[in-house]
Amino acid sequence: MVDMPDIAIKTDKLTKIYKNFLSRKSIVAIKDLDIQVQTGEIFGLLGPNGSGKTTTLKAILGLVHPTKGSVRVFSKDPRSMDVKSKIGFLTEESYLYRFLNADETLHFVGRLAGIKKKKRVERIEEVLGQVGLLDARKRRSKEYSKGMARRLSLAQVLLKDPELIVLDEPTLGLDPVCSREIKELIIGLKKRGKTIVLSSHLLSEIENICDRLLILNNGVVIKAGNADELLEMKTKYQFVFDSATPEMNKAIKEAITNKGGKIVFEGHPKKNLDDFFLETIGKK
Amino acid sequence: MRKLLAIVILTFKEEMHSKLLFISLFIALVCVGSSKLFTSITPGAEKAFVTDISFTLIGWIVSICTIVVVSDIIYKEVTNRTIFILRTNPVNSLQIILGKYLGLAFSLGLALLIMELIYLGVFYYYFRTVMNDIGVLFLFTYIKVLIIVSIGVLGATIFSRITNVLFCVSILIMGNLTEQIHQIAERAQSDFSKQIIEWSMKVIPDFSKYRVLEYVAVEVDYPRNMIVDGVIYGSIYIFITLFLAVLAYRLNDRLMEP
Ligand SMILES: Nc1ncnc2c1ncn2[C@@H]1O[C@H](COP(=O)(O)OP(=O)(O)OP(=O)(O)O)[C@@H](O)[C@H]1O
Ligand SMILES: [Mg+2]
């Protein structure tokens, strides 16, 4: 079978079993996963802790060997140099060279990615600005707070401007302001035609940015599909309108019940806490 | 080339931030500086004594330092999970192994050079002169370091830190005792054990090729073919060891799942 050129990732019966030689127990981390990610979309992996999200992402990147099944990234083996130059991976925790500062870290990664000096200097300036680390660029990463380390890790991913960006819990450990900035950044990347795969166990986090979702539990797919379709409640409908008066509400209610509809909720819509927080600290 | 350079710089910077090199420099300073205190026994042989004791000590300090530094040069990437950075960027095993090797070769070479300058300074302060042929001694000490680094890098692709230290230390000791081991082999009873010893001698580096100190210290001419021999032997040994390290890294790549 020939892969279509617009398919970024394709897995076939991807299975990973971790074996423990001492206790002879094996853990099935993921089982028979068939995933297809189109180029240019944002693909979300959802699932509770230990459901196999990280394992799936690592398998996609060729960082773990599938026990069974196969992975193709841009129709190639994910371990090929060609694929490696097109991917960026944000690990779920930040793993940095502690003795390097932000500048040195990015120069290192830039050199690994084969970016020339002049371009590298420009790009570093740019990504440090994007993640808001310009002021801390000369500090060694072992002094960084968790959020700063996370941002430096993200800068590393952005630096080489990869085609496929894999983000494992991208907003883990970040405050709401920063989370929002990252979400906007992700949307911006999509606009530039990048393919993004991300994982999360915080549902609200993924909800409004993913094109497609896949829900994992115990290593198997529970549900997959278009984000809007999955979340939309087809038989229900809501109005939110301004300058509501009790009379108006009463009239609408009567009209609905007269037609045989059943009202399951009524009341004032609430802001979500994130928005409220952002408004309060004046970032919105 | 740029990728190789990236790893070289990374390794060099890392070693410059480790305290070990500075501590060993300090130890060398103390040892070499005080070497003359022990020479009062035989006047006239003072120069030989200072050189002999200084270089024996520098040799051991730098060897031990090398082994400690090189012991987890690959494995720590796995334990710190920085291996993810290497694995998700287009850099191959040859660049990683060679980069690490060169980075260590530079940083340890720098440390060795400083120790040797300390020796030169101390020697000149006492005797207002320098030994003949001291350059050969410098060169051979460095080649020995380079050989140990290559063995350590090979070990680092296979073993975890402690195992690798033991691996390197045993090879270092055997490499310094090649002549004695040959004697043992000659006296061995069974052909089988003789064969085993002979074979292991082919694998273990023959540091007796670099025993130039016993000539330089007493200012006797060393056999002239020693330099060419030593350089060629060292280059081949290092080349083969690094080649094996790259292979081992590739194979291990399948086993190590960070
Ligand atoms: N290196 C490993 N060795 C053995 N078992 C592992 C290893 N890595 C993961 N597992 C197991 O595989 C399963 C899936 O783990 P994974 O890290 O993929 O989950 P996750 O969905 O990313 O969870 P979280 O939300 O906590 O990050 C878990 O049961 C875990 O214990
Ligand atoms: Mg995870």
Coordinates of C-alpha atoms in Angstrom, one line a residue, chain A residues 36-282:
Chain A
Q36 CA -3.9 8.4 11.0
V37 CA -2.9 12.0 11.3
Q38 CA -3.3 14.3 8.3
T39 CA -0.8 17.0 7.6
G40 CA -1.8 20.3 8.9
E41 CA -4.2 19.2 11.6
I42 CA -4.1 19.3 15.3
F43 CA -4.5 15.8 16.7
G44 CA -5.3 15.3 20.4
L45 CA -4.6 12.2 22.5
L46 CA -6.8 12.1 25.6
G47 CA -6.7 9.7 28.4
P48 CA -6.3 9.2 32.1
N49 CA -2.9 8.7 33.8
G50 CA -1.2 5.6 32.6
S51 CA -3.4 5.1 29.6
G52 CA -0.5 5.0 27.1
K53 CA -0.4 8.5 25.7
T54 CA 3.3 9.1 26.3
T55 CA 4.1 5.6 25.0
T56 CA 2.1 6.3 21.8
L57 CA 3.9 9.6 21.2
K58 CA 7.3 7.9 21.8
A59 CA 6.5 5.1 19.5
I60 CA 5.5 7.6 16.8
L61 CA 8.9 9.3 17.2
G62 CA 10.8 6.1 17.1
L63 CA 11.9 6.5 20.8
V64 CA 10.4 3.1 21.8
H65 CA 10.4 0.0 19.6
P66 CA 6.9 -1.3 19.0
T67 CA 6.5 -4.9 20.2
K68 CA 4.2 -5.4 17.2
G69 CA 2.8 -3.2 14.4
S70 CA 4.4 -0.4 12.6
V71 CA 4.7 3.4 12.4
R72 CA 5.3 5.6 9.4
V73 CA 6.0 9.3 9.7
F74 CA 5.8 11.1 6.4
S75 CA 5.8 7.6 4.8
K76 CA 9.2 6.9 6.3
D77 CA 10.7 5.1 9.3
P78 CA 10.6 7.5 12.2
R79 CA 14.2 6.7 13.0
S80 CA 15.5 7.9 9.6
M81 CA 17.6 11.1 9.6
D82 CA 15.1 12.7 7.2
V83 CA 12.2 12.3 9.7
K84 CA 14.4 13.4 12.6
S85 CA 15.1 16.7 10.9
K86 CA 11.3 17.3 10.5
I87 CA 10.1 16.5 14.0
G88 CA 10.1 18.3 17.3
F89 CA 9.2 16.7 20.6
L90 CA 8.2 18.3 23.8
T91 CA 8.7 15.7 26.6
E92 CA 6.2 15.6 29.4
E93 CA 8.9 16.7 31.8
S94 CA 11.7 19.1 30.9
Y95 CA 15.0 17.4 30.4
L96 CA 17.7 19.9 29.9
Y97 CA 21.5 20.1 30.1
R98 CA 21.7 21.7 33.5
F99 CA 25.1 23.3 32.9
L100 CA 24.0 25.2 29.8
N101 CA 22.1 28.5 29.7
A102 CA 19.2 29.1 27.4
D103 CA 21.3 30.6 24.7
E104 CA 23.8 27.7 24.8
T105 CA 21.1 25.1 24.9
L106 CA 19.5 26.6 21.8
H107 CA 22.8 27.0 20.0
F108 CA 23.4 23.3 20.7
V109 CA 20.1 22.2 19.4
G110 CA 20.4 24.5 16.4
R111 CA 23.7 23.0 15.5
L112 CA 22.3 19.5 15.9
A113 CA 19.6 20.5 13.5
G114 CA 22.2 21.8 11.1
I115 CA 21.1 25.5 11.2
K116 CA 23.9 27.9 10.1
K117 CA 25.3 30.4 12.5
K118 CA 23.6 33.6 11.2
K119 CA 20.2 32.0 10.8
R120 CA 20.6 30.3 14.2
V121 CA 21.2 33.6 16.0
E122 CA 18.1 35.1 14.4
R123 CA 15.9 32.1 15.2
I124 CA 17.1 32.0 18.8
E125 CA 16.2 35.6 19.3
E126 CA 12.8 34.9 17.8
V127 CA 11.9 31.8 19.8
L128 CA 13.2 33.2 23.0
G129 CA 10.8 36.1 22.4
Q130 CA 8.0 33.7 21.6
V131 CA 8.4 31.8 24.9
G132 CA 9.2 34.9 26.9
L133 CA 12.7 33.9 28.1
L134 CA 14.7 36.8 26.7
D135 CA 15.5 38.1 30.1
A136 CA 16.6 34.8 31.5
R137 CA 18.7 33.7 28.5
K138 CA 22.0 33.9 30.2
R139 CA 21.0 32.0 33.3
R140 CA 21.9 28.3 33.6
S141 CA 18.9 26.0 33.1
K142 CA 19.5 24.3 36.5
E143 CA 18.4 27.6 38.1
Y144 CA 15.1 27.6 36.1
S145 CA 11.7 27.2 37.7
K146 CA 9.6 24.4 36.3
G147 CA 7.6 26.7 34.0
M148 CA 10.8 28.4 32.7
A149 CA 12.3 25.0 32.0
R150 CA 9.2 24.0 30.2
R151 CA 9.4 27.2 28.1
L152 CA 13.0 26.5 27.2
S153 CA 12.0 23.0 26.2
L154 CA 9.4 24.4 23.9
A155 CA 11.8 27.0 22.5
Q156 CA 14.0 24.0 21.6
V157 CA 11.2 22.4 19.7
L158 CA 10.3 25.6 17.9
L159 CA 13.8 26.5 17.0
K160 CA 14.2 24.0 14.1
D161 CA 10.8 24.9 12.8
P162 CA 9.7 21.2 12.4
E163 CA 6.9 20.0 10.1
L164 CA 5.6 17.7 12.8
I165 CA 5.4 18.9 16.4
V166 CA 4.7 16.4 19.1
L167 CA 3.7 17.8 22.4
D168 CA 3.3 15.7 25.5
E169 CA 1.1 17.6 27.9
P170 CA 2.2 21.0 26.6
T171 CA 0.7 23.1 29.3
L172 CA 1.7 20.9 32.2
G173 CA 3.0 23.0 35.1
L174 CA 2.2 26.3 33.4
D175 CA 0.0 29.1 34.7
P176 CA -3.2 30.0 32.9
V177 CA -1.6 33.0 31.2
C178 CA 1.2 30.9 29.8
S179 CA -1.1 28.1 28.9
R180 CA -3.2 30.4 26.9
E181 CA -0.1 31.8 25.1
I182 CA 0.9 28.3 24.3
K183 CA -2.5 27.4 22.9
E184 CA -2.3 30.5 20.8
L185 CA 1.1 29.5 19.6
I186 CA -0.2 26.0 18.7
I187 CA -3.0 27.5 16.7
G188 CA -0.5 29.8 15.0
L189 CA 1.7 26.9 14.1
K190 CA -1.3 25.1 12.5
K191 CA -2.0 28.2 10.5
R192 CA 1.5 27.9 9.1
G193 CA 0.7 24.4 7.9
K194 CA 2.4 22.4 10.7
T195 CA 1.0 19.1 11.9
I196 CA 0.6 19.0 15.6
V197 CA 0.0 16.0 17.9
L198 CA -0.6 16.6 21.5
S199 CA -1.6 14.7 24.6
S200 CA -3.4 15.7 27.7
H201 CA -5.4 14.4 30.5
L202 CA -7.0 17.8 31.1
L203 CA -10.0 17.7 28.8
S204 CA -10.7 21.4 28.8
E205 CA -7.2 22.0 27.6
I206 CA -7.5 20.2 24.4
E207 CA -11.2 20.8 23.7
N208 CA -11.1 24.0 21.7
I209 CA -7.9 23.6 19.7
C210 CA -8.0 20.0 18.4
D211 CA -9.4 19.1 15.0
R212 CA -9.5 15.5 15.9
L213 CA -9.5 13.5 19.1
L214 CA -8.6 10.1 20.2
I215 CA -9.5 8.8 23.6
L216 CA -7.3 6.1 25.1
N217 CA -7.9 4.0 28.2
N218 CA -5.6 1.2 29.3
G219 CA -3.9 1.4 26.0
V220 CA -6.9 0.9 23.7
V221 CA -8.9 3.4 21.8
I222 CA -12.2 4.1 23.4
K223 CA -13.4 6.8 21.0
A224 CA -12.0 8.7 18.0
G225 CA -13.2 11.3 15.7
N226 CA -13.8 14.9 14.9
A227 CA -13.6 17.1 18.0
D228 CA -16.8 19.1 17.2
E229 CA -18.8 16.0 16.4
L230 CA -17.7 14.1 19.5
L231 CA -18.5 16.9 21.8
E232 CA -21.6 18.2 20.1
M233 CA -24.9 17.0 21.8
K234 CA -26.9 16.5 18.7
T235 CA -30.4 16.4 20.3
K236 CA -29.8 19.4 22.6
Y237 CA -29.8 23.1 21.7
Q238 CA -29.0 26.2 23.6
F239 CA -29.5 30.0 23.2
V240 CA -27.5 32.5 25.0
F241 CA -28.9 36.0 24.6
D242 CA -28.3 39.5 25.9
S243 CA -30.7 41.8 27.8
A244 CA -32.7 38.9 29.0
T245 CA -35.9 39.7 31.1
P246 CA -37.9 37.3 33.2
E247 CA -40.9 37.8 30.9
M248 CA -38.9 36.8 27.8
N249 CA -37.5 33.7 29.5
K250 CA -41.0 32.7 30.6
A251 CA -42.3 33.1 27.0
I252 CA -39.5 31.0 25.5
K253 CA -39.9 28.3 28.2
E254 CA -43.7 28.1 27.5
A255 CA -43.1 27.9 23.7
I256 CA -40.7 25.0 24.2
T257 CA -42.8 23.0 26.5
N258 CA -45.9 23.6 24.4
K259 CA -44.0 22.0 21.5
G260 CA -43.2 19.0 23.6
G261 CA -39.5 19.9 24.4
K262 CA -38.0 19.2 27.8
I263 CA -35.9 21.8 29.4
V264 CA -32.9 20.3 31.2
F265 CA -31.1 23.5 32.3
E266 CA -31.9 27.1 32.6
G267 CA -30.1 29.9 34.3
H268 CA -27.3 32.5 33.7
P269 CA -24.2 31.1 31.8
K270 CA -21.1 31.2 33.9
K271 CA -17.6 32.3 32.9
N272 CA -15.1 29.6 33.2
L273 CA -12.5 30.1 35.9
D274 CA -9.7 30.4 33.5
D275 CA -11.3 33.4 31.8
F276 CA -12.2 34.9 35.1
F277 CA -8.7 34.5 36.3
L278 CA -7.3 36.1 33.2
E279 CA -9.7 39.0 33.4
T280 CA -8.9 39.5 37.1
I281 CA -5.2 39.8 36.5
G282 CA -5.8 42.0 33.5

